[in-house]
Amino acid sequence: MEWVESGGGPLIAVPETVLPFWAGADGDETVSDYDRACEVDGRVGLLPVGDSAALVLGDEPASTSYLPEHRAFVRWGAADSEDELLAGVDKALATAVWEAEVHWTVPGPVVLFDAAWPGNDCVRTDHLKVALDPGRYAVRAAQVQPGAETWLGLVQLRRL
Protein backbone atom coordinates (compact mmCIF):
# COMPACT_ATOMS: atom_id res chain seq x y z
CA MET A 1 0.00 0.00 0.00
CA GLU A 2 1.02 3.57 -0.57
CA TRP A 3 0.94 5.80 2.50
CA VAL A 4 1.07 9.60 2.46
CA GLU A 5 2.72 11.49 5.30
CA SER A 6 2.95 15.16 6.13
CA GLY A 7 5.66 17.27 7.66
CA GLY A 8 3.38 17.98 10.62
CA GLY A 9 0.30 19.69 9.20
CA PRO A 10 -2.89 18.43 7.66
CA LEU A 11 -3.23 16.32 4.54
CA ILE A 12 -5.51 17.54 1.77
CA ALA A 13 -7.32 15.85 -1.12
CA VAL A 14 -7.51 18.29 -4.04
CA PRO A 15 -9.36 17.57 -7.28
CA GLU A 16 -6.81 17.15 -10.09
CA THR A 17 -8.53 19.80 -12.20
CA VAL A 18 -7.81 22.53 -9.62
CA LEU A 19 -4.33 21.49 -8.40
CA PRO A 20 -2.73 24.64 -9.91
CA PHE A 21 -4.95 26.81 -7.68
CA TRP A 22 -3.65 25.31 -4.40
CA ALA A 23 -0.69 27.46 -3.29
CA GLY A 24 0.16 25.52 -0.13
CA ALA A 25 2.37 27.48 2.26
CA ASP A 26 3.54 29.71 -0.62
CA GLY A 27 1.97 32.95 -1.68
CA ASP A 28 1.93 36.66 -1.07
CA GLU A 29 -1.31 36.66 0.88
CA THR A 30 -1.36 37.22 4.63
CA VAL A 31 -3.13 33.86 5.06
CA SER A 32 -1.81 31.03 2.88
CA ASP A 33 -3.81 28.04 1.69
CA TYR A 34 -1.82 25.99 4.19
CA ASP A 35 -2.88 28.35 6.99
CA ARG A 36 -6.51 27.93 5.92
CA ALA A 37 -6.12 24.13 6.03
CA CYS A 38 -4.60 24.31 9.53
CA GLU A 39 -7.64 26.29 10.73
CA VAL A 40 -10.04 23.46 9.88
CA ASP A 41 -11.57 22.33 13.15
CA GLY A 42 -12.22 18.61 13.44
CA ARG A 43 -11.28 15.51 11.47
CA VAL A 44 -12.54 16.76 8.08
CA GLY A 45 -13.44 20.02 6.42
CA LEU A 46 -13.85 21.58 3.00
CA LEU A 47 -11.97 24.54 1.54
CA PRO A 48 -12.72 26.31 -1.74
CA VAL A 49 -10.05 25.80 -4.40
CA GLY A 50 -10.62 27.29 -7.83
CA ASP A 51 -14.16 26.36 -8.87
CA SER A 52 -14.17 23.26 -6.66
CA ALA A 53 -13.36 22.27 -3.08
CA ALA A 54 -10.62 20.33 -1.35
CA LEU A 55 -11.12 17.90 1.51
CA VAL A 56 -8.89 18.62 4.50
CA LEU A 57 -7.99 15.67 6.72
CA GLY A 58 -7.50 17.48 10.00
CA ASP A 59 -6.99 16.45 13.60
CA GLU A 60 -3.49 14.97 13.51
CA PRO A 61 -0.89 14.36 10.78
CA ALA A 62 -1.25 10.57 10.59
CA SER A 63 0.07 8.45 7.72
CA THR A 64 -2.90 7.97 5.40
CA SER A 65 -3.87 5.66 2.56
CA TYR A 66 -7.04 5.00 0.58
CA LEU A 67 -8.97 1.74 0.46
CA PRO A 68 -11.16 1.87 -2.68
CA GLU A 69 -13.13 -1.22 -1.65
CA HIS A 70 -14.36 0.71 1.42
CA ARG A 71 -14.27 4.17 -0.21
CA ALA A 72 -12.32 5.25 2.84
CA PHE A 73 -9.13 7.02 3.78
CA VAL A 74 -7.44 5.08 6.59
CA ARG A 75 -5.27 7.05 9.00
CA TRP A 76 -2.61 5.16 10.96
CA GLY A 77 -2.97 5.98 14.64
CA ALA A 78 -1.24 3.02 16.32
CA ALA A 79 -0.48 -0.53 15.23
CA ASP A 80 2.55 -2.81 15.27
CA SER A 81 2.32 -3.40 11.53
CA GLU A 82 0.42 -2.48 8.41
CA ASP A 83 -1.19 -5.93 8.40
CA GLU A 84 -2.44 -5.42 11.95
CA LEU A 85 -3.84 -1.99 11.10
CA LEU A 86 -5.59 -3.20 7.96
CA ALA A 87 -6.99 -6.26 9.76
CA GLY A 88 -8.91 -3.87 12.02
CA VAL A 89 -10.57 -1.87 9.24
CA ASP A 90 -13.74 -3.99 8.86
CA LYS A 91 -14.38 -3.97 12.62
CA ALA A 92 -13.61 -0.25 12.77
CA LEU A 93 -16.11 0.51 9.99
CA ALA A 94 -18.78 -1.57 11.75
CA THR A 95 -18.28 0.00 15.20
CA ALA A 96 -17.34 3.60 14.35
CA VAL A 97 -19.13 6.48 16.01
CA TRP A 98 -19.22 8.91 13.10
CA GLU A 99 -18.99 12.68 13.38
CA ALA A 100 -21.36 14.89 11.39
CA GLU A 101 -20.85 14.46 7.67
CA VAL A 102 -19.98 17.09 5.08
CA HIS A 103 -21.01 17.02 1.43
CA TRP A 104 -18.22 17.23 -1.14
CA THR A 105 -18.68 17.63 -4.89
CA VAL A 106 -15.74 16.49 -7.02
CA PRO A 107 -15.19 16.76 -10.77
CA GLY A 108 -13.22 13.49 -10.85
CA PRO A 109 -9.95 12.10 -9.43
CA VAL A 110 -8.31 13.80 -6.45
CA VAL A 111 -4.72 13.89 -5.19
CA LEU A 112 -3.91 13.44 -1.50
CA PHE A 113 -0.79 15.25 -0.25
CA ASP A 114 0.67 17.47 2.49
CA ALA A 115 -1.29 20.74 2.54
CA ALA A 116 1.98 22.72 2.79
CA TRP A 117 2.92 21.84 -0.81
CA PRO A 118 1.65 23.82 -3.80
CA GLY A 119 -0.64 21.69 -5.95
CA ASN A 120 1.66 21.85 -8.98
CA ASP A 121 4.57 20.51 -6.89
CA CYS A 122 2.76 17.75 -4.98
CA VAL A 123 4.07 15.07 -7.36
CA ARG A 124 7.59 15.78 -6.03
CA THR A 125 6.61 14.56 -2.55
CA ASP A 126 4.40 11.90 -0.92
CA HIS A 127 1.11 11.88 -2.78
CA LEU A 128 -1.62 9.48 -3.75
CA LYS A 129 -4.01 9.76 -6.66
CA VAL A 130 -7.51 8.61 -5.73
CA ALA A 131 -9.84 7.69 -8.59
CA LEU A 132 -13.25 9.14 -7.74
CA ASP A 133 -16.15 9.36 -10.15
CA PRO A 134 -17.45 12.89 -10.66
CA GLY A 135 -20.33 13.71 -8.36
CA ARG A 136 -21.44 14.50 -4.86
CA TYR A 137 -20.25 12.53 -1.81
CA ALA A 138 -21.16 12.44 1.85
CA VAL A 139 -17.94 12.40 3.88
CA ARG A 140 -17.88 11.18 7.46
CA ALA A 141 -15.01 10.67 9.89
CA ALA A 142 -14.29 8.71 13.07
CA GLN A 143 -11.46 7.68 15.35
CA VAL A 144 -11.72 3.97 16.22
CA GLN A 145 -9.88 1.43 18.39
CA PRO A 146 -10.56 -1.96 16.77
CA GLY A 147 -7.98 -3.77 18.93
CA ALA A 148 -6.26 -3.39 22.29
CA GLU A 149 -3.27 -1.61 20.76
CA THR A 150 -4.67 -0.61 17.38
CA TRP A 151 -6.05 2.86 16.68
CA LEU A 152 -7.05 4.22 13.32
CA GLY A 153 -8.88 7.12 11.80
CA LEU A 154 -11.44 6.66 9.07
CA VAL A 155 -12.72 9.13 6.51
CA GLN A 156 -15.38 7.40 4.46
CA LEU A 157 -17.01 8.64 1.26
CA ARG A 158 -20.53 7.70 0.23
CA ARG A 159 -21.87 8.59 -3.19
CA LEU A 160 -25.04 10.69 -3.04
CSV table of N, CA and C in Angstrom, one decimal:
chain,number,residue,atom,x,y,z
A,1,MET,N,0.8,-1.2,0.0
A,1,MET,CA,0.0,0.0,0.0
A,1,MET,C,0.9,1.2,0.0
A,2,GLU,N,0.3,2.3,-0.6
A,2,GLU,CA,1.0,3.6,-0.6
A,2,GLU,C,0.4,4.4,0.6
A,3,TRP,N,1.3,4.9,1.4
A,3,TRP,CA,0.9,5.8,2.5
A,3,TRP,C,1.5,7.2,2.3
A,4,VAL,N,0.7,8.2,2.6
A,4,VAL,CA,1.1,9.6,2.5
A,4,VAL,C,1.3,10.2,3.9
A,5,GLU,N,2.4,10.9,4.0
A,5,GLU,CA,2.7,11.5,5.3
A,5,GLU,C,2.9,13.0,5.1
A,6,SER,N,2.7,13.7,6.2
A,6,SER,CA,3.0,15.2,6.1
A,6,SER,C,4.1,15.5,7.0
A,7,GLY,N,4.6,16.8,6.8
A,7,GLY,CA,5.7,17.3,7.7
A,7,GLY,C,5.2,17.8,9.0
A,8,GLY,N,3.9,17.6,9.3
A,8,GLY,CA,3.4,18.0,10.6
A,8,GLY,C,2.0,18.6,10.5
A,9,GLY,N,1.6,19.0,9.4
A,9,GLY,CA,0.3,19.7,9.2
A,9,GLY,C,-0.7,18.7,8.6
A,10,PRO,N,-1.8,19.3,8.2
A,10,PRO,CA,-2.9,18.4,7.7
A,10,PRO,C,-2.6,17.9,6.3
A,11,LEU,N,-3.2,16.8,5.9
A,11,LEU,CA,-3.2,16.3,4.5
A,11,LEU,C,-4.5,16.9,3.9
A,12,ILE,N,-4.4,17.0,2.5
A,12,ILE,CA,-5.5,17.5,1.8
A,12,ILE,C,-5.7,16.7,0.5
A,13,ALA,N,-7.0,16.5,0.1
A,13,ALA,CA,-7.3,15.9,-1.1
A,13,ALA,C,-7.9,16.9,-2.1
A,14,VAL,N,-7.1,17.2,-3.1
A,14,VAL,CA,-7.5,18.3,-4.0
A,14,VAL,C,-7.9,17.7,-5.4
A,15,PRO,N,-9.0,18.1,-5.9
A,15,PRO,CA,-9.4,17.6,-7.3
A,15,PRO,C,-8.2,17.9,-8.3
A,16,GLU,N,-7.9,16.9,-9.1
A,16,GLU,CA,-6.8,17.2,-10.1
A,16,GLU,C,-7.0,18.4,-10.9
A,17,THR,N,-8.2,18.7,-11.3
A,17,THR,CA,-8.5,19.8,-12.2
A,17,THR,C,-8.2,21.2,-11.6
A,18,VAL,N,-8.1,21.2,-10.3
A,18,VAL,CA,-7.8,22.5,-9.6
A,18,VAL,C,-6.5,22.5,-8.9
A,19,LEU,N,-5.6,21.5,-9.1
A,19,LEU,CA,-4.3,21.5,-8.4
A,19,LEU,C,-3.5,22.8,-8.6
A,20,PRO,N,-3.5,23.4,-9.8
A,20,PRO,CA,-2.7,24.6,-9.9
A,20,PRO,C,-3.2,25.8,-9.0
A,21,PHE,N,-4.4,25.7,-8.5
A,21,PHE,CA,-4.9,26.8,-7.7
A,21,PHE,C,-4.6,26.7,-6.2
A,22,TRP,N,-4.0,25.5,-5.8
A,22,TRP,CA,-3.7,25.3,-4.4
A,22,TRP,C,-2.2,25.8,-4.2
A,23,ALA,N,-2.0,26.9,-3.4
A,23,ALA,CA,-0.7,27.5,-3.3
A,23,ALA,C,0.1,26.9,-2.1
A,24,GLY,N,-0.5,26.1,-1.3
A,24,GLY,CA,0.2,25.5,-0.1
A,24,GLY,C,0.6,26.6,0.8
A,25,ALA,N,1.8,26.5,1.3
A,25,ALA,CA,2.4,27.5,2.3
A,25,ALA,C,3.0,28.7,1.5
A,26,ASP,N,3.0,28.6,0.2
A,26,ASP,CA,3.5,29.7,-0.6
A,26,ASP,C,2.5,30.8,-0.8
A,27,GLY,N,2.9,31.9,-1.3
A,27,GLY,CA,2.0,32.9,-1.7
A,27,GLY,C,2.3,34.3,-1.0
A,28,ASP,N,1.7,35.3,-1.6
A,28,ASP,CA,1.9,36.7,-1.1
A,28,ASP,C,0.8,37.1,-0.1
A,29,GLU,N,-0.2,36.3,0.0
A,29,GLU,CA,-1.3,36.7,0.9
A,29,GLU,C,-0.9,36.6,2.4
A,30,THR,N,-1.7,37.3,3.2
A,30,THR,CA,-1.4,37.2,4.6
A,30,THR,C,-1.7,35.9,5.2
A,31,VAL,N,-2.7,35.2,4.6
A,31,VAL,CA,-3.1,33.9,5.1
A,31,VAL,C,-3.0,32.9,3.9
A,32,SER,N,-2.1,32.0,4.0
A,32,SER,CA,-1.8,31.0,2.9
A,32,SER,C,-2.9,29.9,2.9
A,33,ASP,N,-2.9,29.2,1.8
A,33,ASP,CA,-3.8,28.0,1.7
A,33,ASP,C,-3.5,27.0,2.8
A,34,TYR,N,-2.2,26.9,3.1
A,34,TYR,CA,-1.8,26.0,4.2
A,34,TYR,C,-2.4,26.5,5.5
A,35,ASP,N,-2.3,27.8,5.8
A,35,ASP,CA,-2.9,28.3,7.0
A,35,ASP,C,-4.4,28.1,7.1
A,36,ARG,N,-5.1,28.2,5.9
A,36,ARG,CA,-6.5,27.9,5.9
A,36,ARG,C,-6.8,26.5,6.3
A,37,ALA,N,-5.9,25.6,5.7
A,37,ALA,CA,-6.1,24.1,6.0
A,37,ALA,C,-5.9,23.9,7.5
A,38,CYS,N,-4.9,24.5,8.1
A,38,CYS,CA,-4.6,24.3,9.5
A,38,CYS,C,-5.7,24.8,10.4
A,39,GLU,N,-6.5,25.7,9.9
A,39,GLU,CA,-7.6,26.3,10.7
A,39,GLU,C,-8.9,25.4,10.7
A,40,VAL,N,-8.9,24.4,9.9
A,40,VAL,CA,-10.0,23.5,9.9
A,40,VAL,C,-10.1,22.8,11.2
A,41,ASP,N,-11.3,22.9,11.8
A,41,ASP,CA,-11.6,22.3,13.1
A,41,ASP,C,-12.2,21.0,13.0
A,42,GLY,N,-11.6,19.9,13.5
A,42,GLY,CA,-12.2,18.6,13.4
A,42,GLY,C,-11.4,17.7,12.5
A,43,ARG,N,-12.0,16.5,12.3
A,43,ARG,CA,-11.3,15.5,11.5
A,43,ARG,C,-11.4,15.8,10.0
A,44,VAL,N,-12.4,16.4,9.5
A,44,VAL,CA,-12.5,16.8,8.1
A,44,VAL,C,-13.2,18.1,7.9
A,45,GLY,N,-12.9,18.7,6.8
A,45,GLY,CA,-13.4,20.0,6.4
A,45,GLY,C,-13.2,20.3,4.9
A,46,LEU,N,-14.0,21.2,4.4
A,46,LEU,CA,-13.8,21.6,3.0
A,46,LEU,C,-13.3,23.0,2.9
A,47,LEU,N,-12.5,23.2,1.9
A,47,LEU,CA,-12.0,24.5,1.5
A,47,LEU,C,-12.2,24.8,0.1
A,48,PRO,N,-12.6,26.0,-0.3
A,48,PRO,CA,-12.7,26.3,-1.7
A,48,PRO,C,-11.3,26.4,-2.4
A,49,VAL,N,-11.3,25.8,-3.6
A,49,VAL,CA,-10.0,25.8,-4.4
A,49,VAL,C,-10.5,25.9,-5.8
A,50,GLY,N,-10.2,27.0,-6.5
A,50,GLY,CA,-10.6,27.3,-7.8
A,50,GLY,C,-12.1,27.2,-7.9
A,51,ASP,N,-12.7,26.5,-8.8
A,51,ASP,CA,-14.2,26.4,-8.9
A,51,ASP,C,-14.6,25.1,-8.2
A,52,SER,N,-13.8,24.5,-7.3
A,52,SER,CA,-14.2,23.3,-6.7
A,52,SER,C,-13.9,23.4,-5.2
A,53,ALA,N,-13.7,22.3,-4.5
A,53,ALA,CA,-13.4,22.3,-3.1
A,53,ALA,C,-12.4,21.1,-2.8
A,54,ALA,N,-11.6,21.4,-1.8
A,54,ALA,CA,-10.6,20.3,-1.4
A,54,ALA,C,-11.1,19.8,0.0
A,55,LEU,N,-10.8,18.5,0.2
A,55,LEU,CA,-11.1,17.9,1.5
A,55,LEU,C,-9.9,17.9,2.4
A,56,VAL,N,-10.0,18.6,3.5
A,56,VAL,CA,-8.9,18.6,4.5
A,56,VAL,C,-9.1,17.5,5.5
A,57,LEU,N,-8.0,16.7,5.7
A,57,LEU,CA,-8.0,15.7,6.7
A,57,LEU,C,-7.3,16.3,7.9
A,58,GLY,N,-8.0,16.8,8.9
A,58,GLY,CA,-7.5,17.5,10.0
A,58,GLY,C,-7.2,16.6,11.2
A,59,ASP,N,-7.2,17.1,12.3
A,59,ASP,CA,-7.0,16.4,13.6
A,59,ASP,C,-5.5,16.2,13.8
A,60,GLU,N,-4.9,15.2,13.3
A,60,GLU,CA,-3.5,15.0,13.5
A,60,GLU,C,-2.9,14.5,12.2
A,61,PRO,N,-1.6,14.7,12.0
A,61,PRO,CA,-0.9,14.4,10.8
A,61,PRO,C,-0.5,12.9,10.7
A,62,ALA,N,-1.5,12.0,10.6
A,62,ALA,CA,-1.2,10.6,10.6
A,62,ALA,C,-1.0,10.1,9.2
A,63,SER,N,-0.1,9.1,9.0
A,63,SER,CA,0.1,8.4,7.7
A,63,SER,C,-1.3,8.0,7.2
A,64,THR,N,-1.6,8.2,5.9
A,64,THR,CA,-2.9,8.0,5.4
A,64,THR,C,-2.8,7.3,4.1
A,65,SER,N,-3.7,6.3,3.8
A,65,SER,CA,-3.9,5.7,2.6
A,65,SER,C,-5.3,5.6,2.2
A,66,TYR,N,-5.7,5.1,1.0
A,66,TYR,CA,-7.0,5.0,0.6
A,66,TYR,C,-7.4,3.6,0.2
A,67,LEU,N,-8.5,3.1,0.7
A,67,LEU,CA,-9.0,1.7,0.5
A,67,LEU,C,-10.2,1.9,-0.4
A,68,PRO,N,-10.0,1.7,-1.8
A,68,PRO,CA,-11.2,1.9,-2.7
A,68,PRO,C,-12.3,0.9,-2.4
A,69,GLU,N,-12.0,-0.3,-1.9
A,69,GLU,CA,-13.1,-1.2,-1.7
A,69,GLU,C,-14.0,-0.7,-0.5
A,70,HIS,N,-13.6,0.1,0.3
A,70,HIS,CA,-14.4,0.7,1.4
A,70,HIS,C,-14.7,2.2,1.2
A,71,ARG,N,-14.2,2.7,0.1
A,71,ARG,CA,-14.3,4.2,-0.2
A,71,ARG,C,-13.9,5.0,1.0
A,72,ALA,N,-12.7,4.6,1.6
A,72,ALA,CA,-12.3,5.2,2.8
A,72,ALA,C,-10.8,5.5,2.9
A,73,PHE,N,-10.5,6.7,3.4
A,73,PHE,CA,-9.1,7.0,3.8
A,73,PHE,C,-8.9,6.4,5.1
A,74,VAL,N,-7.8,5.7,5.3
A,74,VAL,CA,-7.4,5.1,6.6
A,74,VAL,C,-6.2,5.8,7.1
A,75,ARG,N,-6.3,6.3,8.4
A,75,ARG,CA,-5.3,7.0,9.0
A,75,ARG,C,-4.6,6.2,10.1
A,76,TRP,N,-3.3,6.0,10.0
A,76,TRP,CA,-2.6,5.2,11.0
A,76,TRP,C,-2.4,5.9,12.3
A,77,GLY,N,-3.1,5.4,13.3
A,77,GLY,CA,-3.0,6.0,14.6
A,77,GLY,C,-1.9,5.2,15.4
A,78,ALA,N,-2.2,3.9,15.6
A,78,ALA,CA,-1.2,3.0,16.3
A,78,ALA,C,-1.5,1.6,15.9
A,79,ALA,N,-0.4,0.9,15.6
A,79,ALA,CA,-0.5,-0.5,15.2
A,79,ALA,C,1.0,-1.0,15.1
A,80,ASP,N,1.2,-2.3,15.4
A,80,ASP,CA,2.6,-2.8,15.3
A,80,ASP,C,3.0,-3.0,13.8
A,81,SER,N,2.0,-3.2,12.9
A,81,SER,CA,2.3,-3.4,11.5
A,81,SER,C,1.2,-2.9,10.6
A,82,GLU,N,1.5,-2.8,9.4
A,82,GLU,CA,0.4,-2.5,8.4
A,82,GLU,C,-0.7,-3.6,8.4
A,83,ASP,N,-0.2,-4.8,8.4
A,83,ASP,CA,-1.2,-5.9,8.4
A,83,ASP,C,-2.1,-5.8,9.6
A,84,GLU,N,-1.6,-5.5,10.8
A,84,GLU,CA,-2.4,-5.4,12.0
A,84,GLU,C,-3.4,-4.3,11.8
A,85,LEU,N,-3.0,-3.1,11.3
A,85,LEU,CA,-3.8,-2.0,11.1
A,85,LEU,C,-5.0,-2.3,10.1
A,86,LEU,N,-4.6,-2.9,9.0
A,86,LEU,CA,-5.6,-3.2,8.0
A,86,LEU,C,-6.6,-4.3,8.4
A,87,ALA,N,-6.1,-5.2,9.3
A,87,ALA,CA,-7.0,-6.3,9.8
A,87,ALA,C,-8.1,-5.7,10.6
A,88,GLY,N,-7.9,-4.5,11.2
A,88,GLY,CA,-8.9,-3.9,12.0
A,88,GLY,C,-9.9,-3.0,11.3
A,89,VAL,N,-9.7,-2.8,10.0
A,89,VAL,CA,-10.6,-1.9,9.2
A,89,VAL,C,-12.0,-2.3,9.2
A,90,ASP,N,-12.3,-3.6,8.9
A,90,ASP,CA,-13.7,-4.0,8.9
A,90,ASP,C,-14.4,-3.8,10.2
A,91,LYS,N,-13.8,-4.2,11.3
A,91,LYS,CA,-14.4,-4.0,12.6
A,91,LYS,C,-14.5,-2.5,12.9
A,92,ALA,N,-13.5,-1.7,12.5
A,92,ALA,CA,-13.6,-0.3,12.8
A,92,ALA,C,-14.8,0.4,12.0
A,93,LEU,N,-15.0,0.0,10.8
A,93,LEU,CA,-16.1,0.5,10.0
A,93,LEU,C,-17.4,0.1,10.6
A,94,ALA,N,-17.5,-1.1,11.2
A,94,ALA,CA,-18.8,-1.6,11.8
A,94,ALA,C,-19.1,-0.9,13.1
A,95,THR,N,-18.1,-0.5,13.8
A,95,THR,CA,-18.3,0.0,15.2
A,95,THR,C,-18.1,1.5,15.3
A,96,ALA,N,-17.7,2.2,14.3
A,96,ALA,CA,-17.3,3.6,14.4
A,96,ALA,C,-18.5,4.4,14.8
A,97,VAL,N,-18.2,5.4,15.6
A,97,VAL,CA,-19.1,6.5,16.0
A,97,VAL,C,-18.8,7.7,15.1
A,98,TRP,N,-19.6,7.9,14.1
A,98,TRP,CA,-19.2,8.9,13.1
A,98,TRP,C,-19.6,10.3,13.5
A,99,GLU,N,-18.7,11.3,13.2
A,99,GLU,CA,-19.0,12.7,13.4
A,99,GLU,C,-20.0,13.1,12.3
A,100,ALA,N,-20.5,14.3,12.4
A,100,ALA,CA,-21.4,14.9,11.4
A,100,ALA,C,-20.7,14.9,10.0
A,101,GLU,N,-21.4,14.5,9.0
A,101,GLU,CA,-20.8,14.5,7.7
A,101,GLU,C,-20.9,15.8,7.0
A,102,VAL,N,-20.0,15.9,6.0
A,102,VAL,CA,-20.0,17.1,5.1
A,102,VAL,C,-20.3,16.6,3.7
A,103,HIS,N,-20.7,17.4,2.8
A,103,HIS,CA,-21.0,17.0,1.4
A,103,HIS,C,-20.0,17.7,0.5
A,104,TRP,N,-19.3,16.8,-0.3
A,104,TRP,CA,-18.2,17.2,-1.1
A,104,TRP,C,-18.5,16.9,-2.6
A,105,THR,N,-18.5,17.9,-3.5
A,105,THR,CA,-18.7,17.6,-4.9
A,105,THR,C,-17.3,17.6,-5.6
A,106,VAL,N,-17.0,16.6,-6.3
A,106,VAL,CA,-15.7,16.5,-7.0
A,106,VAL,C,-16.0,16.3,-8.5
A,107,PRO,N,-15.1,16.9,-9.3
A,107,PRO,CA,-15.2,16.8,-10.8
A,107,PRO,C,-14.5,15.5,-11.3
A,108,GLY,N,-13.9,14.7,-10.4
A,108,GLY,CA,-13.2,13.5,-10.9
A,108,GLY,C,-12.1,13.2,-9.9
A,109,PRO,N,-11.0,12.5,-10.3
A,109,PRO,CA,-10.0,12.1,-9.4
A,109,PRO,C,-9.4,13.2,-8.6
A,110,VAL,N,-8.9,12.9,-7.4
A,110,VAL,CA,-8.3,13.8,-6.4
A,110,VAL,C,-6.9,13.3,-6.1
A,111,VAL,N,-6.1,14.2,-5.6
A,111,VAL,CA,-4.7,13.9,-5.2
A,111,VAL,C,-4.6,14.2,-3.7
A,112,LEU,N,-4.1,13.3,-2.9
A,112,LEU,CA,-3.9,13.4,-1.5
A,112,LEU,C,-2.4,13.8,-1.3
A,113,PHE,N,-2.2,14.9,-0.5
A,113,PHE,CA,-0.8,15.3,-0.3
A,113,PHE,C,-0.8,16.2,0.9
A,114,ASP,N,0.5,16.5,1.4
A,114,ASP,CA,0.7,17.5,2.5
A,114,ASP,C,0.2,18.9,2.1
A,115,ALA,N,-0.7,19.4,2.9
A,115,ALA,CA,-1.3,20.7,2.5
A,115,ALA,C,-0.3,21.9,2.4
A,116,ALA,N,1.0,21.7,2.9
A,116,ALA,CA,2.0,22.7,2.8
A,116,ALA,C,2.5,22.8,1.4
A,117,TRP,N,2.4,21.8,0.5
A,117,TRP,CA,2.9,21.8,-0.8
A,117,TRP,C,2.0,22.5,-1.8
A,118,PRO,N,2.5,23.3,-2.7
A,118,PRO,CA,1.6,23.8,-3.8
A,118,PRO,C,1.1,22.6,-4.6
A,119,GLY,N,0.0,22.8,-5.2
A,119,GLY,CA,-0.6,21.7,-5.9
A,119,GLY,C,0.2,21.2,-7.1
A,120,ASN,N,0.8,22.2,-7.8
A,120,ASN,CA,1.7,21.8,-9.0
A,120,ASN,C,2.9,21.1,-8.6
A,121,ASP,N,3.3,21.2,-7.3
A,121,ASP,CA,4.6,20.5,-6.9
A,121,ASP,C,4.3,19.2,-6.1
A,122,CYS,N,3.1,18.9,-5.9
A,122,CYS,CA,2.8,17.8,-5.0
A,122,CYS,C,3.3,16.4,-5.5
A,123,VAL,N,3.5,16.3,-6.8
A,123,VAL,CA,4.1,15.1,-7.4
A,123,VAL,C,5.5,14.9,-7.0
A,124,ARG,N,6.2,15.9,-6.5
A,124,ARG,CA,7.6,15.8,-6.0
A,124,ARG,C,7.7,15.3,-4.6
A,125,THR,N,6.6,15.0,-3.9
A,125,THR,CA,6.6,14.6,-2.5
A,125,THR,C,5.6,13.4,-2.4
A,126,ASP,N,5.4,12.9,-1.2
A,126,ASP,CA,4.4,11.9,-0.9
A,126,ASP,C,3.1,12.4,-1.4
A,127,HIS,N,2.4,11.6,-2.3
A,127,HIS,CA,1.1,11.9,-2.8
A,127,HIS,C,0.4,10.6,-3.2
A,128,LEU,N,-0.9,10.6,-3.3
A,128,LEU,CA,-1.6,9.5,-3.7
A,128,LEU,C,-2.8,10.0,-4.6
A,129,LYS,N,-2.9,9.4,-5.8
A,129,LYS,CA,-4.0,9.8,-6.7
A,129,LYS,C,-5.2,8.8,-6.3
A,130,VAL,N,-6.3,9.4,-6.1
A,130,VAL,CA,-7.5,8.6,-5.7
A,130,VAL,C,-8.5,8.8,-6.8
A,131,ALA,N,-8.9,7.7,-7.5
A,131,ALA,CA,-9.8,7.7,-8.6
A,131,ALA,C,-11.3,7.8,-8.0
A,132,LEU,N,-11.9,8.9,-8.1
A,132,LEU,CA,-13.2,9.1,-7.7
A,132,LEU,C,-14.0,9.5,-9.0
A,133,ASP,N,-15.3,9.0,-9.1
A,133,ASP,CA,-16.2,9.4,-10.2
A,133,ASP,C,-16.7,10.8,-9.9
A,134,PRO,N,-16.9,11.6,-10.9
A,134,PRO,CA,-17.5,12.9,-10.7
A,134,PRO,C,-18.8,12.8,-9.9
A,135,GLY,N,-19.0,13.7,-9.1
A,135,GLY,CA,-20.3,13.7,-8.4
A,135,GLY,C,-20.2,14.2,-6.9
A,136,ARG,N,-21.3,14.0,-6.2
A,136,ARG,CA,-21.4,14.5,-4.9
A,136,ARG,C,-21.3,13.3,-3.9
A,137,TYR,N,-20.5,13.6,-2.8
A,137,TYR,CA,-20.2,12.5,-1.8
A,137,TYR,C,-20.6,13.1,-0.4
A,138,ALA,N,-21.1,12.2,0.4
A,138,ALA,CA,-21.2,12.4,1.9
A,138,ALA,C,-19.8,11.9,2.4
A,139,VAL,N,-19.2,12.8,3.3
A,139,VAL,CA,-17.9,12.4,3.9
A,139,VAL,C,-18.1,12.4,5.4
A,140,ARG,N,-17.8,11.3,6.0
A,140,ARG,CA,-17.9,11.2,7.5
A,140,ARG,C,-16.6,10.7,8.0
A,141,ALA,N,-16.3,11.0,9.3
A,141,ALA,CA,-15.0,10.7,9.9
A,141,ALA,C,-15.2,10.1,11.3
A,142,ALA,N,-14.3,9.3,11.7
A,142,ALA,CA,-14.3,8.7,13.1
A,142,ALA,C,-12.9,8.3,13.5
A,143,GLN,N,-12.7,8.2,14.8
A,143,GLN,CA,-11.5,7.7,15.3
A,143,GLN,C,-11.9,6.4,16.0
A,144,VAL,N,-11.2,5.3,15.7
A,144,VAL,CA,-11.7,4.0,16.2
A,144,VAL,C,-10.6,3.2,16.8
A,145,GLN,N,-10.9,2.4,17.8
A,145,GLN,CA,-9.9,1.4,18.4
A,145,GLN,C,-10.4,0.0,18.2
A,146,PRO,N,-10.0,-0.6,17.0
A,146,PRO,CA,-10.6,-2.0,16.8
A,146,PRO,C,-9.8,-3.1,17.5
A,147,GLY,N,-8.7,-2.8,18.2
A,147,GLY,CA,-8.0,-3.8,18.9
A,147,GLY,C,-7.4,-3.1,20.1
A,148,ALA,N,-6.8,-3.9,21.0
A,148,ALA,CA,-6.3,-3.4,22.3
A,148,ALA,C,-5.2,-2.3,22.0
A,149,GLU,N,-4.4,-2.6,21.0
A,149,GLU,CA,-3.3,-1.6,20.8
A,149,GLU,C,-3.3,-1.1,19.3
A,150,THR,N,-4.5,-1.1,18.7
A,150,THR,CA,-4.7,-0.6,17.4
A,150,THR,C,-5.7,0.5,17.4
A,151,TRP,N,-5.2,1.7,16.9
A,151,TRP,CA,-6.1,2.9,16.7
A,151,TRP,C,-6.0,3.3,15.2
A,152,LEU,N,-7.1,3.7,14.7
A,152,LEU,CA,-7.0,4.2,13.3
A,152,LEU,C,-8.1,5.3,13.1
A,153,GLY,N,-7.9,6.1,12.2
A,153,GLY,CA,-8.9,7.1,11.8
A,153,GLY,C,-9.5,6.7,10.5
A,154,LEU,N,-10.7,7.0,10.3
A,154,LEU,CA,-11.4,6.7,9.1
A,154,LEU,C,-12.1,7.9,8.5
A,155,VAL,N,-12.0,8.1,7.2
A,155,VAL,CA,-12.7,9.1,6.5
A,155,VAL,C,-13.4,8.4,5.3
A,156,GLN,N,-14.7,8.2,5.5
A,156,GLN,CA,-15.4,7.4,4.5
A,156,GLN,C,-16.2,8.3,3.6
A,157,LEU,N,-16.2,7.9,2.3
A,157,LEU,CA,-17.0,8.6,1.3
A,157,LEU,C,-18.2,7.8,0.8
A,158,ARG,N,-19.3,8.4,0.7
A,158,ARG,CA,-20.5,7.7,0.2
A,158,ARG,C,-21.1,8.5,-0.9
A,159,ARG,N,-21.3,7.9,-2.0
A,159,ARG,CA,-21.9,8.6,-3.2
A,159,ARG,C,-23.3,9.0,-2.9
A,160,LEU,N,-23.7,10.2,-3.2
A,160,LEU,CA,-25.0,10.7,-3.0
A,160,LEU,C,-25.8,10.7,-4.4
